[in-house]
Coordinates of C-alpha atoms (C1' of nucleotides) in Angstrom, one line a residue:
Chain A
X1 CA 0.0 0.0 0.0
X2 CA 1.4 3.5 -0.5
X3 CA 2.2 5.3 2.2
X4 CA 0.9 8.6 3.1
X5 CA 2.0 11.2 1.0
X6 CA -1.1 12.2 -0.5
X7 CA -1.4 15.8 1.7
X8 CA -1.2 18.8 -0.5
X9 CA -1.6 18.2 -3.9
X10 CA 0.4 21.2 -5.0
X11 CA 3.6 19.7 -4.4
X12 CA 5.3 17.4 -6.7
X13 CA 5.4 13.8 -5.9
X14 CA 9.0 13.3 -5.6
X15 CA 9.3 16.7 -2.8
X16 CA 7.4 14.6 -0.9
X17 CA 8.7 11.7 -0.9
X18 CA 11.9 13.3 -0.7
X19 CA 10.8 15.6 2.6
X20 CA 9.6 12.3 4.3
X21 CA 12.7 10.8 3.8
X22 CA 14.3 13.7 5.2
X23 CA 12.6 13.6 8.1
X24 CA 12.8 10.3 9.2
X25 CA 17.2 10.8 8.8
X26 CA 16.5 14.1 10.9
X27 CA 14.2 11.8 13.6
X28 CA 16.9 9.5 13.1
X29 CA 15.1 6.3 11.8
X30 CA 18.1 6.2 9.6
X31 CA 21.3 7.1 10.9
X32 CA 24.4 8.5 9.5
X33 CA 26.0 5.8 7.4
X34 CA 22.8 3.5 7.1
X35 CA 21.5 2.3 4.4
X36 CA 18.4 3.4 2.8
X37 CA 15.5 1.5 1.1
X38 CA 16.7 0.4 -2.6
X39 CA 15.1 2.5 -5.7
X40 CA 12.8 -1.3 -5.6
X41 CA 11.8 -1.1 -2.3
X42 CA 10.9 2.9 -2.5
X43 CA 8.7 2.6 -5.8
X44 CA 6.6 -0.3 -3.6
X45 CA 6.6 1.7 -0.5
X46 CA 5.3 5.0 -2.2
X47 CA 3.5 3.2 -5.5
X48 CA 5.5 5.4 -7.6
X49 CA 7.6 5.1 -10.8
X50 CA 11.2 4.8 -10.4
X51 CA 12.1 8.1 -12.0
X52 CA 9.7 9.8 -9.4
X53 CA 11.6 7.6 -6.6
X54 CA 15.3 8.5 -8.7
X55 CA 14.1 12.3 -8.5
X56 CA 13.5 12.1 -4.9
X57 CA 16.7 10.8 -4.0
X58 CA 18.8 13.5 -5.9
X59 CA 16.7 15.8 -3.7
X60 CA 18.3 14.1 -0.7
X61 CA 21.8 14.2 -2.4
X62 CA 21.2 17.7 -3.7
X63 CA 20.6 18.5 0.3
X64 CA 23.8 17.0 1.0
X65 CA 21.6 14.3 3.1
X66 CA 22.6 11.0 1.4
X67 CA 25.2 9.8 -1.0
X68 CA 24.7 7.0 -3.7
X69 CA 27.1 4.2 -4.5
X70 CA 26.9 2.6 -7.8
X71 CA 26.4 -1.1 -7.0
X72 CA 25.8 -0.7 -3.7
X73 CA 22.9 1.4 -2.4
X74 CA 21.6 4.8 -1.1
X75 CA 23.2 6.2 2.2
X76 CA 22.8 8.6 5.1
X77 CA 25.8 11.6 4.7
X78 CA 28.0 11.1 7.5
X79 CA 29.0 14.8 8.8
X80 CA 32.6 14.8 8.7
X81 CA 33.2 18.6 8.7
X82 CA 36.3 20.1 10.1
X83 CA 37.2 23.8 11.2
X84 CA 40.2 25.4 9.6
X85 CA 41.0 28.4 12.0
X86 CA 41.5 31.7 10.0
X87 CA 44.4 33.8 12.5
X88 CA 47.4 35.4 12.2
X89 CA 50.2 34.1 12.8
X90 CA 48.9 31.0 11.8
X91 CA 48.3 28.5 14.3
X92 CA 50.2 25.1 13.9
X93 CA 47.8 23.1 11.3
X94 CA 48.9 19.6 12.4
X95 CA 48.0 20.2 16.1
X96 CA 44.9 21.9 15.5
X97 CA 43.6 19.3 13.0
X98 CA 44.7 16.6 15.5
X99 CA 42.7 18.0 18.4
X100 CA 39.7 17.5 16.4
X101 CA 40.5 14.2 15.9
X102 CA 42.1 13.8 11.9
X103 CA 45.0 13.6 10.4
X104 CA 46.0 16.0 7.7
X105 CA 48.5 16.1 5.2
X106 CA 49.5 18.0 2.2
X107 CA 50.0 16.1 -1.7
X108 CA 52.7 18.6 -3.7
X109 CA 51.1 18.9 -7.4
X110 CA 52.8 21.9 -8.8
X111 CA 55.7 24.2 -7.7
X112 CA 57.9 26.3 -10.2
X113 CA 59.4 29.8 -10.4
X114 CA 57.6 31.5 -13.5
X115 CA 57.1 35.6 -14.2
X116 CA 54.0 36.6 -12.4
X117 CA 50.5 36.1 -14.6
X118 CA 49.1 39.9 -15.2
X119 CA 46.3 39.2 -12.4
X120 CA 49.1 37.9 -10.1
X121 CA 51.3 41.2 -11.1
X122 CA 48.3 43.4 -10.2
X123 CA 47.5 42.2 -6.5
X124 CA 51.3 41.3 -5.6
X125 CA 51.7 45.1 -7.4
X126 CA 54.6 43.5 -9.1
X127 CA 56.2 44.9 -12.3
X128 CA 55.6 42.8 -15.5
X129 CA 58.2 42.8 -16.9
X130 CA 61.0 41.4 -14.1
X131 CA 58.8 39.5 -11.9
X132 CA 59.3 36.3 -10.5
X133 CA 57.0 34.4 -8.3
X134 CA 57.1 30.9 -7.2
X135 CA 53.5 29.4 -8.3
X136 CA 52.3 26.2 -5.8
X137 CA 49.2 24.0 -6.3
X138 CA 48.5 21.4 -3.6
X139 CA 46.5 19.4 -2.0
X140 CA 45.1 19.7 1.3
X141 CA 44.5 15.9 2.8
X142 CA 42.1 15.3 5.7
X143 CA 42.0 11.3 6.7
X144 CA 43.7 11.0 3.8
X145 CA 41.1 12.2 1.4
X146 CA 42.1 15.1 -0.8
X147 CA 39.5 18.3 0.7
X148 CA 41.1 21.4 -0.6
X149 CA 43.3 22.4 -3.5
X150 CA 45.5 25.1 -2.7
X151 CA 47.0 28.0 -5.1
X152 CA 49.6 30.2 -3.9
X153 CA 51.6 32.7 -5.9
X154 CA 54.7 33.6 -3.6
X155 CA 57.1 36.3 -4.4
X156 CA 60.3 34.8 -5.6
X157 CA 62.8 37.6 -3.7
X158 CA 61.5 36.4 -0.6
X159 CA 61.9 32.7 -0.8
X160 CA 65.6 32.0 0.2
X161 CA 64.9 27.9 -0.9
X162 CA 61.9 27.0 -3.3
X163 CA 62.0 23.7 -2.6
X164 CA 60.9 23.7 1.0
X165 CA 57.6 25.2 -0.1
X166 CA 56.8 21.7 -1.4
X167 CA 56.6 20.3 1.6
X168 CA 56.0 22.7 4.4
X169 CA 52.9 25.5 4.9
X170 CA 53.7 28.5 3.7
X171 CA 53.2 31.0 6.5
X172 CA 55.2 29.3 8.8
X173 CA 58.2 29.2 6.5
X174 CA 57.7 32.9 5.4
X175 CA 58.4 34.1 9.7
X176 CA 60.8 31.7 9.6
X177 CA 62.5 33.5 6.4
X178 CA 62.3 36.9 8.4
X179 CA 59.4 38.1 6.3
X180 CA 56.3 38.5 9.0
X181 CA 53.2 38.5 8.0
X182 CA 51.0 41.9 9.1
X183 CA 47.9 41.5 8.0
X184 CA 46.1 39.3 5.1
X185 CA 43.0 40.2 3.2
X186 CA 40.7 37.6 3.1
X187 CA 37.1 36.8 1.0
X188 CA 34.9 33.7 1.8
X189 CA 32.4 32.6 -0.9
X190 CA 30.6 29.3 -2.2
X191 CA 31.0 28.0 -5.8
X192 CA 30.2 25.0 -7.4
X193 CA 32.9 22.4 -8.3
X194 CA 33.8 22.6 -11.9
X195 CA 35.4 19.9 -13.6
X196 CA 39.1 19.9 -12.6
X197 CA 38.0 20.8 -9.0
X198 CA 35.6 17.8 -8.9
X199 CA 38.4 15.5 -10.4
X200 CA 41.0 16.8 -7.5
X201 CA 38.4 16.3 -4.8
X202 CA 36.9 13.7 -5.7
X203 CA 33.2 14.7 -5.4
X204 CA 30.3 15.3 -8.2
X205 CA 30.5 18.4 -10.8
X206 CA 28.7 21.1 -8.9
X207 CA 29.0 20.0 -5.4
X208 CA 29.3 23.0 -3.3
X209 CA 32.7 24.8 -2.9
X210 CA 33.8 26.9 -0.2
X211 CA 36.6 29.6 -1.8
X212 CA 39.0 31.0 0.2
X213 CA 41.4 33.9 -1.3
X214 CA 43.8 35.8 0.8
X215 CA 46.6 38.5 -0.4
X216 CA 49.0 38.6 2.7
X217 CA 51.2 41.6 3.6
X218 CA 54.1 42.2 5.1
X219 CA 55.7 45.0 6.7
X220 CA 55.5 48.6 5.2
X221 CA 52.2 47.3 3.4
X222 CA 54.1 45.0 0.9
X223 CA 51.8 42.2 -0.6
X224 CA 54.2 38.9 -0.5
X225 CA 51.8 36.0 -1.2
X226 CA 48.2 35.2 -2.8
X227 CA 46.1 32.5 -3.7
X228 CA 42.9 30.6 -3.2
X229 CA 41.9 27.3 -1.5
X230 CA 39.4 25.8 -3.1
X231 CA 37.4 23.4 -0.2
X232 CA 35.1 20.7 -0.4
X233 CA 31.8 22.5 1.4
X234 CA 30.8 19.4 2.8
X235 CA 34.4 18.6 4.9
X236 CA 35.9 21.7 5.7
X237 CA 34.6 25.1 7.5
X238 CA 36.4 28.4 8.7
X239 CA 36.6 29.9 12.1
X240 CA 37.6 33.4 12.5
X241 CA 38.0 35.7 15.8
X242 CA 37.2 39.4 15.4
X243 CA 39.0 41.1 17.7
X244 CA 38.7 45.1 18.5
X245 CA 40.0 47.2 15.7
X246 CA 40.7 50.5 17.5
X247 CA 41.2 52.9 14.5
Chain B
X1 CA 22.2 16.2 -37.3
X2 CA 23.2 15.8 -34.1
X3 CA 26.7 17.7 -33.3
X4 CA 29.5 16.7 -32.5
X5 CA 29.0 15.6 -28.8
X6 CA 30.3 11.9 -29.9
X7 CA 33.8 11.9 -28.2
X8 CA 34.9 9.7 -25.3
X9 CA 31.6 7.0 -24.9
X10 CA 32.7 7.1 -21.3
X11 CA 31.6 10.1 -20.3
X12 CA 27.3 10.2 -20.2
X13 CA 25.7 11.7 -23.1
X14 CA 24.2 14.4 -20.2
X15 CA 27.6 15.7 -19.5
X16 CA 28.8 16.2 -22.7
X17 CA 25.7 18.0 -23.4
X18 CA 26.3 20.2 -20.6
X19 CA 30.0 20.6 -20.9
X20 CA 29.7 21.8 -24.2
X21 CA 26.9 24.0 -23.2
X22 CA 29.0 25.5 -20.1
X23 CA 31.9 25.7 -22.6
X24 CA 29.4 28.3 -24.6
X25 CA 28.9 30.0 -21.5
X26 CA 31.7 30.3 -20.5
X27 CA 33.3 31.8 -23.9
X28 CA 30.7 34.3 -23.5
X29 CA 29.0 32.8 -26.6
X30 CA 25.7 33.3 -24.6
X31 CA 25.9 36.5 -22.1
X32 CA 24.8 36.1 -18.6
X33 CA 20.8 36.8 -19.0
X34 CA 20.9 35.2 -22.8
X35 CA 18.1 32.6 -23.2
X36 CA 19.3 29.2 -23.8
X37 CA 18.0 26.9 -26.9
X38 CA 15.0 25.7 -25.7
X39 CA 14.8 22.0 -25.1
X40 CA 12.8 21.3 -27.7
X41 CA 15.7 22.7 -30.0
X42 CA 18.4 21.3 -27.9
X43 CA 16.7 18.1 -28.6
X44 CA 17.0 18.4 -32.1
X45 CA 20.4 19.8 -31.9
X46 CA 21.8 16.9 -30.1
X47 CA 19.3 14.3 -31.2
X48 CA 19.0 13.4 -28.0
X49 CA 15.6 12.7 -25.9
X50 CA 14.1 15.5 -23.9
X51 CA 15.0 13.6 -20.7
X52 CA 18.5 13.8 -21.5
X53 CA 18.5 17.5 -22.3
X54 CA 16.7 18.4 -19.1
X55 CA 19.6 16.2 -17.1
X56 CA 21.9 18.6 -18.7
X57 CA 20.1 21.8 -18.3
X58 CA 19.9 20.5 -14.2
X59 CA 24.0 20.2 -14.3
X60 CA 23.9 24.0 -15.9
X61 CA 21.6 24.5 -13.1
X62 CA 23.3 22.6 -10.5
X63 CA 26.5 24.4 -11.4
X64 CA 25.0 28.1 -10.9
X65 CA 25.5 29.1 -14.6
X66 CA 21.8 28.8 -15.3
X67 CA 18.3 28.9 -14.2
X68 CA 14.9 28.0 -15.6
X69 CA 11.4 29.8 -15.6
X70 CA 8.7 28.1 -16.3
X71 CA 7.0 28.9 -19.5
X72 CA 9.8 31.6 -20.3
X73 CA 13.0 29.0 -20.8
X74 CA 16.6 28.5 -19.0
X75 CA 18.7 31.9 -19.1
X76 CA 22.0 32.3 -18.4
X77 CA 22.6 33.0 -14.7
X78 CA 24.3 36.8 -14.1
X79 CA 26.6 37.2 -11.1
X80 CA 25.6 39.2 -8.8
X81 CA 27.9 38.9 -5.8
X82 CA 27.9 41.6 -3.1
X83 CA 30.5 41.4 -0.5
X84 CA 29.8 41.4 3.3
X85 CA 32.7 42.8 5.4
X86 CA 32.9 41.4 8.5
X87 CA 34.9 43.3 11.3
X88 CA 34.8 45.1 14.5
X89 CA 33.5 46.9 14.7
X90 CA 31.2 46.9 12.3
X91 CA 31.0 49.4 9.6
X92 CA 28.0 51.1 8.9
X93 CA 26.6 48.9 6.8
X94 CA 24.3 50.7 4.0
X95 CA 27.3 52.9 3.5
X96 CA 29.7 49.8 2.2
X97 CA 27.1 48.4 -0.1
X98 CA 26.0 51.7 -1.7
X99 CA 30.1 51.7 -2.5
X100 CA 29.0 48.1 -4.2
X101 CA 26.4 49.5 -6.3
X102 CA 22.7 47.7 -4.5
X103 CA 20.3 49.3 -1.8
X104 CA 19.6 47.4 0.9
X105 CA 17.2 46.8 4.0
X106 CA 15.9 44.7 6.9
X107 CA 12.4 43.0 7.0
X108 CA 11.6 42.3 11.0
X109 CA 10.1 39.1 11.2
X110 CA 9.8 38.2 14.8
X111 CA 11.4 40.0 18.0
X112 CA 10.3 39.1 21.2
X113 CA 11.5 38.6 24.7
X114 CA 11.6 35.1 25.8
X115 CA 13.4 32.5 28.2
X116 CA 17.0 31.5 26.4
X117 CA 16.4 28.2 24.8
X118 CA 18.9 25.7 26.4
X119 CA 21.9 26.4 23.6
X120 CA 21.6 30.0 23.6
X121 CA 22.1 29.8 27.8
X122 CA 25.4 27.7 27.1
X123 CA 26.7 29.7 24.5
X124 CA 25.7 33.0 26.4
X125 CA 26.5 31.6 29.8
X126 CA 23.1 32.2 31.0
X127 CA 21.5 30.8 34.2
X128 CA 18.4 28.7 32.5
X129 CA 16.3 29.4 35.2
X130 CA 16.3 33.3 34.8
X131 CA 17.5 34.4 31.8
X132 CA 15.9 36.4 29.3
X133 CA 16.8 37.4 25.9
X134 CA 15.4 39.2 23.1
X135 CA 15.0 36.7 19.5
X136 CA 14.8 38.5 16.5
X137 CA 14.6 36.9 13.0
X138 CA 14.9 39.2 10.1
X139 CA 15.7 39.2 6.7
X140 CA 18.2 40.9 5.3
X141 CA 17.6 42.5 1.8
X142 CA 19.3 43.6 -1.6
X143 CA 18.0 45.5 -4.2
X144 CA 14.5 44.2 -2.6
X145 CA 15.6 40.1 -3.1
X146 CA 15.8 38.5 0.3
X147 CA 19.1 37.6 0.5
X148 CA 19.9 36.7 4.3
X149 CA 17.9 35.6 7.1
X150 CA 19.2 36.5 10.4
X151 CA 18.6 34.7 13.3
X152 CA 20.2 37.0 16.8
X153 CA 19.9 36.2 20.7
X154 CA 20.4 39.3 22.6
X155 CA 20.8 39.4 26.6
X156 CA 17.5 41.4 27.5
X157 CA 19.9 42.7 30.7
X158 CA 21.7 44.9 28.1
X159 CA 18.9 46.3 25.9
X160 CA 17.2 49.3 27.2
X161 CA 14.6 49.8 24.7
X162 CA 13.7 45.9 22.7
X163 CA 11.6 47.7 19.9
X164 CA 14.7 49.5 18.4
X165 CA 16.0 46.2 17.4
X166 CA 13.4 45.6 15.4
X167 CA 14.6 48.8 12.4
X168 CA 18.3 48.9 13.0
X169 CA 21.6 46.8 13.0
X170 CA 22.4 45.0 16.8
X171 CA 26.4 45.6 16.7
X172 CA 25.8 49.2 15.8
X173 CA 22.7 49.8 18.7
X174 CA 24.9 48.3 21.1
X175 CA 27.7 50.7 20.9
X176 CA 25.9 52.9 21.5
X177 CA 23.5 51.6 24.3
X178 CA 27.3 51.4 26.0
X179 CA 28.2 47.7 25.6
X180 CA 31.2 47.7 23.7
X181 CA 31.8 44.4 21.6
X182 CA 35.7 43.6 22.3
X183 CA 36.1 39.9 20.6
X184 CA 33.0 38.1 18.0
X185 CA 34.2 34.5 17.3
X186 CA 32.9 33.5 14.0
X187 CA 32.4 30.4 12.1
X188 CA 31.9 30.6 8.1
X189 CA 30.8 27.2 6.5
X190 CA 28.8 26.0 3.6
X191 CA 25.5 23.8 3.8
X192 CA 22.0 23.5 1.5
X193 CA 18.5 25.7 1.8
X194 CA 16.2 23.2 3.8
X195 CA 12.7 24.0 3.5
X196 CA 11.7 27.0 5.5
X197 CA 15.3 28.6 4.2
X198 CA 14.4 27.9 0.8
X199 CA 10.7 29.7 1.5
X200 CA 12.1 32.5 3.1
X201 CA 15.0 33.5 0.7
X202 CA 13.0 32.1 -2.6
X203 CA 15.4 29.3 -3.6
X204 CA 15.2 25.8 -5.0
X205 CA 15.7 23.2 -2.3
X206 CA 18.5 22.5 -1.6
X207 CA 20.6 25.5 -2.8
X208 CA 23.9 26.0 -1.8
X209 CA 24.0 28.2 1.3
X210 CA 26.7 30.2 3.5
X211 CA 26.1 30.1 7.2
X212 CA 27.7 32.6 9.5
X213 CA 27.4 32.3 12.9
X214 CA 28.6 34.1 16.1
X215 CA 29.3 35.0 19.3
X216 CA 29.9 38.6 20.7
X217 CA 31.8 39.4 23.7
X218 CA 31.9 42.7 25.6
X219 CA 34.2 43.5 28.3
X220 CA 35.7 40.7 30.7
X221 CA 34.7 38.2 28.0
X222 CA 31.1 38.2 28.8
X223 CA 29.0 36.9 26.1
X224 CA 26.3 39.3 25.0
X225 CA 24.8 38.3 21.6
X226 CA 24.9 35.1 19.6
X227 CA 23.2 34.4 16.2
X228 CA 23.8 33.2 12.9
X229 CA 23.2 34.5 9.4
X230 CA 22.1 32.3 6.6
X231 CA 22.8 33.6 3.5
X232 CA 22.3 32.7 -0.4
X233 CA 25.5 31.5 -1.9
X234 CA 25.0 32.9 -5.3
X235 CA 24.4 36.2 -3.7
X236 CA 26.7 37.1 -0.5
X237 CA 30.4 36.9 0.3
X238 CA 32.3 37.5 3.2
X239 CA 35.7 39.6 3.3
X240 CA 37.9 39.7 6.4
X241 CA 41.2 41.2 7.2
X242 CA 43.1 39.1 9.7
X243 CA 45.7 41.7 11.2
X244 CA 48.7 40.2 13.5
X245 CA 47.6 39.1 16.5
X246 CA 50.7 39.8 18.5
X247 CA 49.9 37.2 21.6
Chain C
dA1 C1' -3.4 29.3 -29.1
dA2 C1' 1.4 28.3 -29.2
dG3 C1' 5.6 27.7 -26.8
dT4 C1' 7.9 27.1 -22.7
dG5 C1' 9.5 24.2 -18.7
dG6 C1' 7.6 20.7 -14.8
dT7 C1' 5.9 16.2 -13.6
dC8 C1' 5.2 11.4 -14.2
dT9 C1' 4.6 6.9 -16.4
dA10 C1' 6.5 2.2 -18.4
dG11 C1' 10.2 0.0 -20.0
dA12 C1' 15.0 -1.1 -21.8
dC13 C1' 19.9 -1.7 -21.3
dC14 C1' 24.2 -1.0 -18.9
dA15 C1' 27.9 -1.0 -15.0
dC16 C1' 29.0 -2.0 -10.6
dT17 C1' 28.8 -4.7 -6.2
dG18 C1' 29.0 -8.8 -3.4
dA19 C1' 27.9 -13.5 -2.4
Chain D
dC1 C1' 24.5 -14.8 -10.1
dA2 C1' 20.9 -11.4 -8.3
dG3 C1' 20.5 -6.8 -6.7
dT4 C1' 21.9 -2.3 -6.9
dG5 C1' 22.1 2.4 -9.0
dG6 C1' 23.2 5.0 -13.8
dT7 C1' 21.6 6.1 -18.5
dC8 C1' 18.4 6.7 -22.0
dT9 C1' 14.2 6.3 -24.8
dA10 C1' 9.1 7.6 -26.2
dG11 C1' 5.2 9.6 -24.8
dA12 C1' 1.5 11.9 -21.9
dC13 C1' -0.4 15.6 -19.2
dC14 C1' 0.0 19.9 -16.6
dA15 C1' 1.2 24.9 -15.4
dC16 C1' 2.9 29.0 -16.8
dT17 C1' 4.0 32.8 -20.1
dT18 C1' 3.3 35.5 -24.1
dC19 C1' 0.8 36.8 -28.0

DNA sequence: AAGTGGTCTAGACCACTGA
DNA sequence: CAGTGGTCTAGACCACTTC
């Protein structure tokens, strides 16, 4: 017999099949990591087509509620997200990954001296013509999944040895160099993943993004590094303190 | 005759369509607020079934470069991000987004004085048996879209006069009601429109959302006001400047 | 009335998983 | 092998927009 979701006929079918679902994994009938009832099982239960029943479960997924394995089945999302803490200086990664109970590491993809792209030139207010910046891209590891892809555009005169950016993060290594960071300039938004993100990550086109850009200065208002972190949305979250800005 | 979407039988027929779509987009071939083909033509110039063209339409869709209106067609989404600064302490708001180019407002929707549900008293450090705060939900508008709703806990001990919550910013009233906001401790992460988000800002299910929420301290780290801001992704970004924090 | 997207059906075939 | 989800088809009806 099909179950009750005959109440308001002005929403579609598969909404509310899709917002029952939802609320039994918010009343916890399924819990994170169960398994839900096979495409099959939900066109019996609900005496629906199985396009209806396939539309309903992309709600779920679209409201990052349930995955789907090929082969397999229909799951509950696990909520596996992490803060990053946002502060200058930054704060030792490792340790503060570690007290929230992951591991983290970082994959090197790409690092080579090159003469600043024009965009690059513009924020790092570089001239064209002579400048060199050392351009990173890497991975950001959580558990060992890949979470974040990292770009970084460093100015060359300050790096004494290129190669240690490869394996170490970058603020650290700059006070360590002599070049203190004074204050970075920071935007947060959410994107979608687009194809080469998705491949990095490992997650479907589109899935949300969380973007992080940051110019970093050092004394005497000198921009020294850029870049962007592109994060899955789903594993990783910022934390930021505001502190008094007497001005 | 179909075009030339034959390459690599791997990929699904869907994502090629859309891939080559996006490609379009993206070359600026169709401007942000151009009509796309309609599916009845896309269907002809992919020879493809309409099923198959409305998957691809919903990756445009579920990638934020397009939207769909019903008897109108799918247009090309435009950008229209406006940036939210975040610091302390907080500028006066209006001013920075007229220097963006959009008007915006609040809408009150509820303010009242109540008991602190149970969080609230932990995050505020409130004694459940007496405390009272003030709950106000509002939305927060641009260019007359609801872009933000705005959930904020107030500690009713520091509000002299409730109603003037209702028309104005808190961070602002408090400065000058004399509480002084010396630290906020922020979180930034990324999640999807549930239902009564997805009513309230007039989004699709399941849209990609930014959620902001906080924690205000005044002197002797007493907490004063906690909250959270759940804003559309497509429309809102945060910046932040991190300056040294010289501990 | 004609054209648009939104919902839903029945059915076929494929790819992947695990016993 | 049976069971799962992934792709794709043809076709019907509806709701909304524009003329």
């Amino acid at each position: 017999m099909p179950r009750s979701v005959s109440a308001n006929r002005q929403v579609p079918l598969h909404t509310r099949i899709s917002e029952q679902l939802r609320e039994q994994v918010l009343l916890g009938e399924f819990a994170p990591g169960d398994q839900l009832p096979s495409e099959h099982q939900l066109m019996e239960l609900f005496g629906v087509s199985r396009i209806t029943v396939r539309r309903a479960i992309a709600n779920l997924v679209n409201q990052g509620l349930a995955e789907t394995q090929q082969g397999k089945g229909v799951f509950v999302k696990e909520q596996r997200k992490v803060f990053y803490r946002l502060s200058n200086p930054m704060v030792f990664l490792e340790e503060d990954m570690a007290r929230q109970g992951v591991s983290c590491g970082i994959e090197n993809l790409v690092l080579e001296k090159m003469t600043a792209p024009s965009k690059v030139c513009q924020t790092l207010q570089l001239d064209p013509t002579t400048a060199d910046v050392y351009f990173q891209k890497k991975l950001f590891l959580l558990d060992g999944d890949p979470v974040a892809i990292d770009i970084t555009y460093t100015i060359a005169e300050v790096v004494p040895l290129g190669n240690e950016l490869a394996s170490r993060m970058t603020f650290p290594l700059l006070e360590q160099w002599g070049v203190p960071i004074e204050r970075i300039e920071t935007t947060l938004e959410c994107t979608h993943a687009d194809p080469p993100v998705a491949d990095y990550l490992n997650i479907a086109l589109g899935s949300p993004i969380l973007v992080y850009r940051y110019v970093a200065y050092t004394l005497n208002n000198r921009p020294v590094v850029c870049g962007e972190s592109l994060s899955r949305g789903d594993r990783l979250c910022y934390s930021v303190v505001l502190t008094k800005n007497h001005s």
